[in-house]
Amino acid sequence: MIPFDPVTAGTALILAVSSPQICQMTTSADISVVPKTAELVIDTSRSAASLQGQSIDTINPYGYNNVTHTNGFMEGQINMRSSVELDYKLTSRANAYCIYYKKVTITLDITPKIVIAKEVSEDSCMYGAVLEHEMKHVNADRKIVNKYAQTIGKKVFDGLRQRGFIAGPIAAENAQTIMDRMKNTVAQLVQFEYKKMEIERTEAQQAIDNLAEYQFVQGQCPDYESPLAASRGQ
């Protein structure tokens, strides 16, 4: 199992900002960021031929005159999700409520998986070279997750602070609509950060799959013969 760098779960205590006197935070809420990782899976059960139809996210660096094939790939997933716990209190006004954030939890999951062609895994030199390359992709994902686990809590905190951590007084007939909006705001803030993370992740992964890196992988095992005819490349 690849060790996952421990991230201090960013727990930001939220205190009340300026609100109407009738609705004020009496207790603090918190924003918690929880990074999780699954154990690395290495799959060597698939044939080299079956890997050739695999869609790869990064752009092939070889020229159009080169015939290339896939020896392996990383298909790890990063998921980011949020959960929101709200609370409320009845105000002194008739049938009106103060609604406030009690707890926001943001979870980042990473599920790393490396697929290496069965024929490649049977050659110790090429297996090691391909595994080393794919581990660079795994580690890039781990780095991105750790970075965002350390920053997203503050981003959400700042976003909520702009809008207020407490709403009210809210008439009873409007309470559910406001609660839905408060939860949706958190989801939108998290989704916005997720989109930024995906762009940064794509750039980091593409930087690994460059021509020099592919040539380096192949150069480690000059005697390796691919099971696929007329093929070159990683």
XYZ file of C-alpha atoms in Angstrom:
234
model
C 0.000 0.000 0.000
C 1.338 3.420 -0.883
C 1.557 5.574 2.244
C -0.747 8.550 2.013
C 0.824 11.716 3.296
C -1.166 12.668 6.379
C -3.006 15.907 5.902
C -4.114 17.917 8.849
C -7.836 17.851 8.295
C -8.460 21.562 7.941
C -10.987 22.194 10.659
C -11.879 25.848 10.553
C -14.026 27.047 13.408
C -16.616 29.435 12.078
C -17.684 32.316 14.291
C -20.601 34.566 13.605
C -20.098 37.568 11.413
C -22.262 40.640 11.525
C -25.898 39.518 11.422
C -29.208 41.002 12.434
C -29.314 41.076 16.197
C -32.201 38.691 16.236
C -30.138 35.959 14.518
C -26.649 35.420 15.855
C -24.430 32.357 16.074
C -24.392 31.107 19.653
C -22.085 28.160 18.931
C -19.301 27.694 16.390
C -19.588 25.462 13.359
C -16.695 23.724 11.673
C -15.455 22.905 8.198
C -13.600 19.594 8.113
C -11.560 18.265 5.197
C -11.096 14.490 5.176
C -8.603 13.020 2.660
C -8.803 9.267 2.067
C -6.885 6.841 -0.132
C -7.556 3.288 -1.141
C -4.773 0.729 -1.387
C -2.938 0.752 -4.701
C -4.170 -1.937 -7.092
C -1.853 -3.305 -9.802
C -3.693 -5.278 -12.476
C -1.586 -7.486 -14.756
C -4.388 -9.733 -15.975
C -5.084 -8.050 -19.310
C -3.308 -8.821 -22.563
C -1.277 -6.217 -24.438
C -3.737 -6.394 -27.320
C -6.675 -5.573 -25.047
C -4.955 -2.441 -23.737
C -4.666 -0.865 -27.172
C -8.264 0.310 -27.266
C -7.981 2.003 -23.895
C -8.780 5.714 -23.866
C -5.841 7.627 -22.380
C -6.354 11.118 -20.938
C -2.910 12.444 -21.811
C -1.835 13.407 -25.321
C 0.492 11.070 -27.218
C 3.824 12.951 -27.640
C 5.000 10.927 -30.637
C 4.778 12.205 -34.195
C 2.129 10.887 -36.576
C 4.609 8.668 -38.419
C 5.263 6.620 -35.282
C 3.217 3.528 -34.527
C 2.789 3.358 -30.769
C 1.224 0.985 -28.296
C 0.199 1.009 -24.659
C 2.175 -1.120 -22.194
C 0.305 0.163 -19.173
C -1.656 3.059 -17.741
C -2.902 4.551 -14.497
C -6.633 4.878 -14.078
C -6.903 6.321 -10.571
C -9.953 8.339 -9.663
C -10.186 11.414 -7.443
C -13.577 12.232 -5.979
C -14.511 15.296 -3.989
C -17.840 15.538 -2.187
C -19.421 17.515 0.610
C -22.035 17.044 3.291
C -23.744 19.847 5.194
C -25.427 19.788 8.573
C -27.636 22.796 9.316
C -29.361 23.782 12.513
C -32.019 26.306 13.393
C -33.705 28.031 16.265
C -37.115 29.610 16.631
C -36.937 33.372 17.005
C -39.011 35.655 19.182
C -40.893 36.619 16.084
C -43.941 34.567 15.334
C -43.171 31.508 13.198
C -39.719 32.686 12.061
C -36.388 30.883 12.249
C -32.657 31.508 12.321
C -30.866 28.910 10.170
C -27.134 28.362 10.449
C -24.315 26.056 9.419
C -23.479 23.509 12.081
C -20.971 21.300 10.226
C -19.548 21.059 6.730
C -17.506 17.986 5.781
C -15.505 17.807 2.561
C -14.157 14.389 1.598
C -11.463 13.741 -1.003
C -11.095 10.128 -2.120
C -8.297 8.753 -4.273
C -8.444 5.225 -5.690
C -5.123 4.507 -7.430
C -4.967 1.680 -9.942
C -2.221 0.707 -12.377
C -2.867 -1.611 -15.315
C 0.136 -3.288 -16.959
C -0.119 -5.697 -19.867
C 0.254 -9.337 -18.885
C 3.091 -9.883 -21.374
C 4.946 -6.854 -19.997
C 4.597 -8.115 -16.431
C 6.337 -11.331 -17.471
C 9.481 -9.397 -18.417
C 11.083 -8.191 -15.181
C 13.001 -5.333 -16.807
C 10.090 -3.836 -18.753
C 7.665 -4.451 -15.909
C 9.893 -2.464 -13.569
C 10.329 0.346 -16.085
C 6.611 0.644 -16.810
C 5.690 0.397 -13.124
C 8.152 3.157 -12.260
C 6.590 5.372 -14.914
C 3.012 4.706 -13.820
C 3.963 5.356 -10.191
C 4.834 8.892 -11.252
C 1.188 9.301 -12.238
C -0.001 7.861 -8.931
C 2.285 10.170 -6.960
C 1.137 13.177 -8.985
C -2.453 12.433 -7.976
C -1.430 12.050 -4.326
C 0.332 15.406 -4.460
C -2.728 17.126 -5.938
C -5.062 15.606 -3.344
C -2.808 16.651 -0.484
C -2.553 20.174 -1.857
C -6.299 20.643 -2.148
C -6.985 18.968 1.180
C -4.918 21.733 2.748
C -6.573 24.621 0.912
C -10.181 23.784 0.120
C -11.392 24.277 3.688
C -10.358 27.920 3.649
C -11.798 28.412 0.160
C -15.192 27.160 1.324
C -14.898 29.168 4.553
C -14.225 32.352 2.590
C -17.088 31.632 0.216
C -19.545 31.143 3.066
C -18.267 34.173 4.941
C -19.153 36.359 1.938
C -22.736 35.129 2.120
C -23.118 34.741 5.864
C -22.966 31.701 8.128
C -26.446 32.341 9.446
C -29.698 33.362 7.765
C -32.775 34.879 9.280
C -35.240 35.608 10.517
C -36.827 33.338 7.908
C -40.545 32.770 7.727
C -41.512 29.135 8.228
C -42.846 28.796 4.693
C -39.482 29.869 3.259
C -37.244 27.885 5.594
C -36.811 24.807 3.391
C -35.958 26.927 0.346
C -33.258 28.771 2.283
C -31.872 25.528 3.719
C -31.666 24.036 0.239
C -29.854 27.119 -1.016
C -27.368 27.039 1.869
C -26.543 23.395 1.124
C -26.351 24.021 -2.607
C -23.954 26.917 -2.062
C -21.505 24.581 -0.327
C -21.852 22.051 -3.166
C -21.163 24.788 -5.738
C -18.091 26.047 -3.882
C -16.708 22.509 -3.672
C -17.492 21.822 -7.330
C -15.680 25.010 -8.327
C -12.551 23.848 -6.481
C -12.907 20.378 -8.008
C -12.882 21.848 -11.511
C -9.710 23.773 -10.714
C -8.156 20.618 -9.298
C -9.008 18.651 -12.435
C -7.280 21.224 -14.647
C -4.190 21.191 -12.449
C -4.271 17.399 -12.357
C -4.474 17.141 -16.151
C -1.503 19.467 -16.550
C 0.547 17.493 -14.008
C -0.251 14.173 -15.665
C 0.516 15.514 -19.138
C 3.885 16.802 -17.937
C 4.817 13.219 -17.035
C 3.880 11.771 -20.424
C 6.481 13.591 -22.458
C 8.612 12.215 -25.270
C 11.825 12.134 -23.244
C 10.119 10.127 -20.494
C 8.714 7.591 -22.958
C 12.097 7.175 -24.609
C 13.715 6.746 -21.202
C 11.272 3.959 -20.310
C 11.963 2.109 -23.545
C 15.710 2.682 -23.247
C 15.884 0.859 -19.926
C 15.137 -2.443 -21.628
C 16.727 -2.450 -25.098
C 16.366 -6.214 -25.447
C 12.640 -6.216 -24.755
C 10.536 -7.405 -27.685
C 6.962 -6.227 -27.770
C 4.297 -8.906 -28.321
C 2.669 -6.498 -30.761
C 4.128 -6.401 -34.247
C 5.330 -3.141 -35.819
C 4.907 -1.163 -32.626
C 6.920 1.437 -30.851
C 6.531 3.647 -27.808
C 5.187 3.455 -24.271
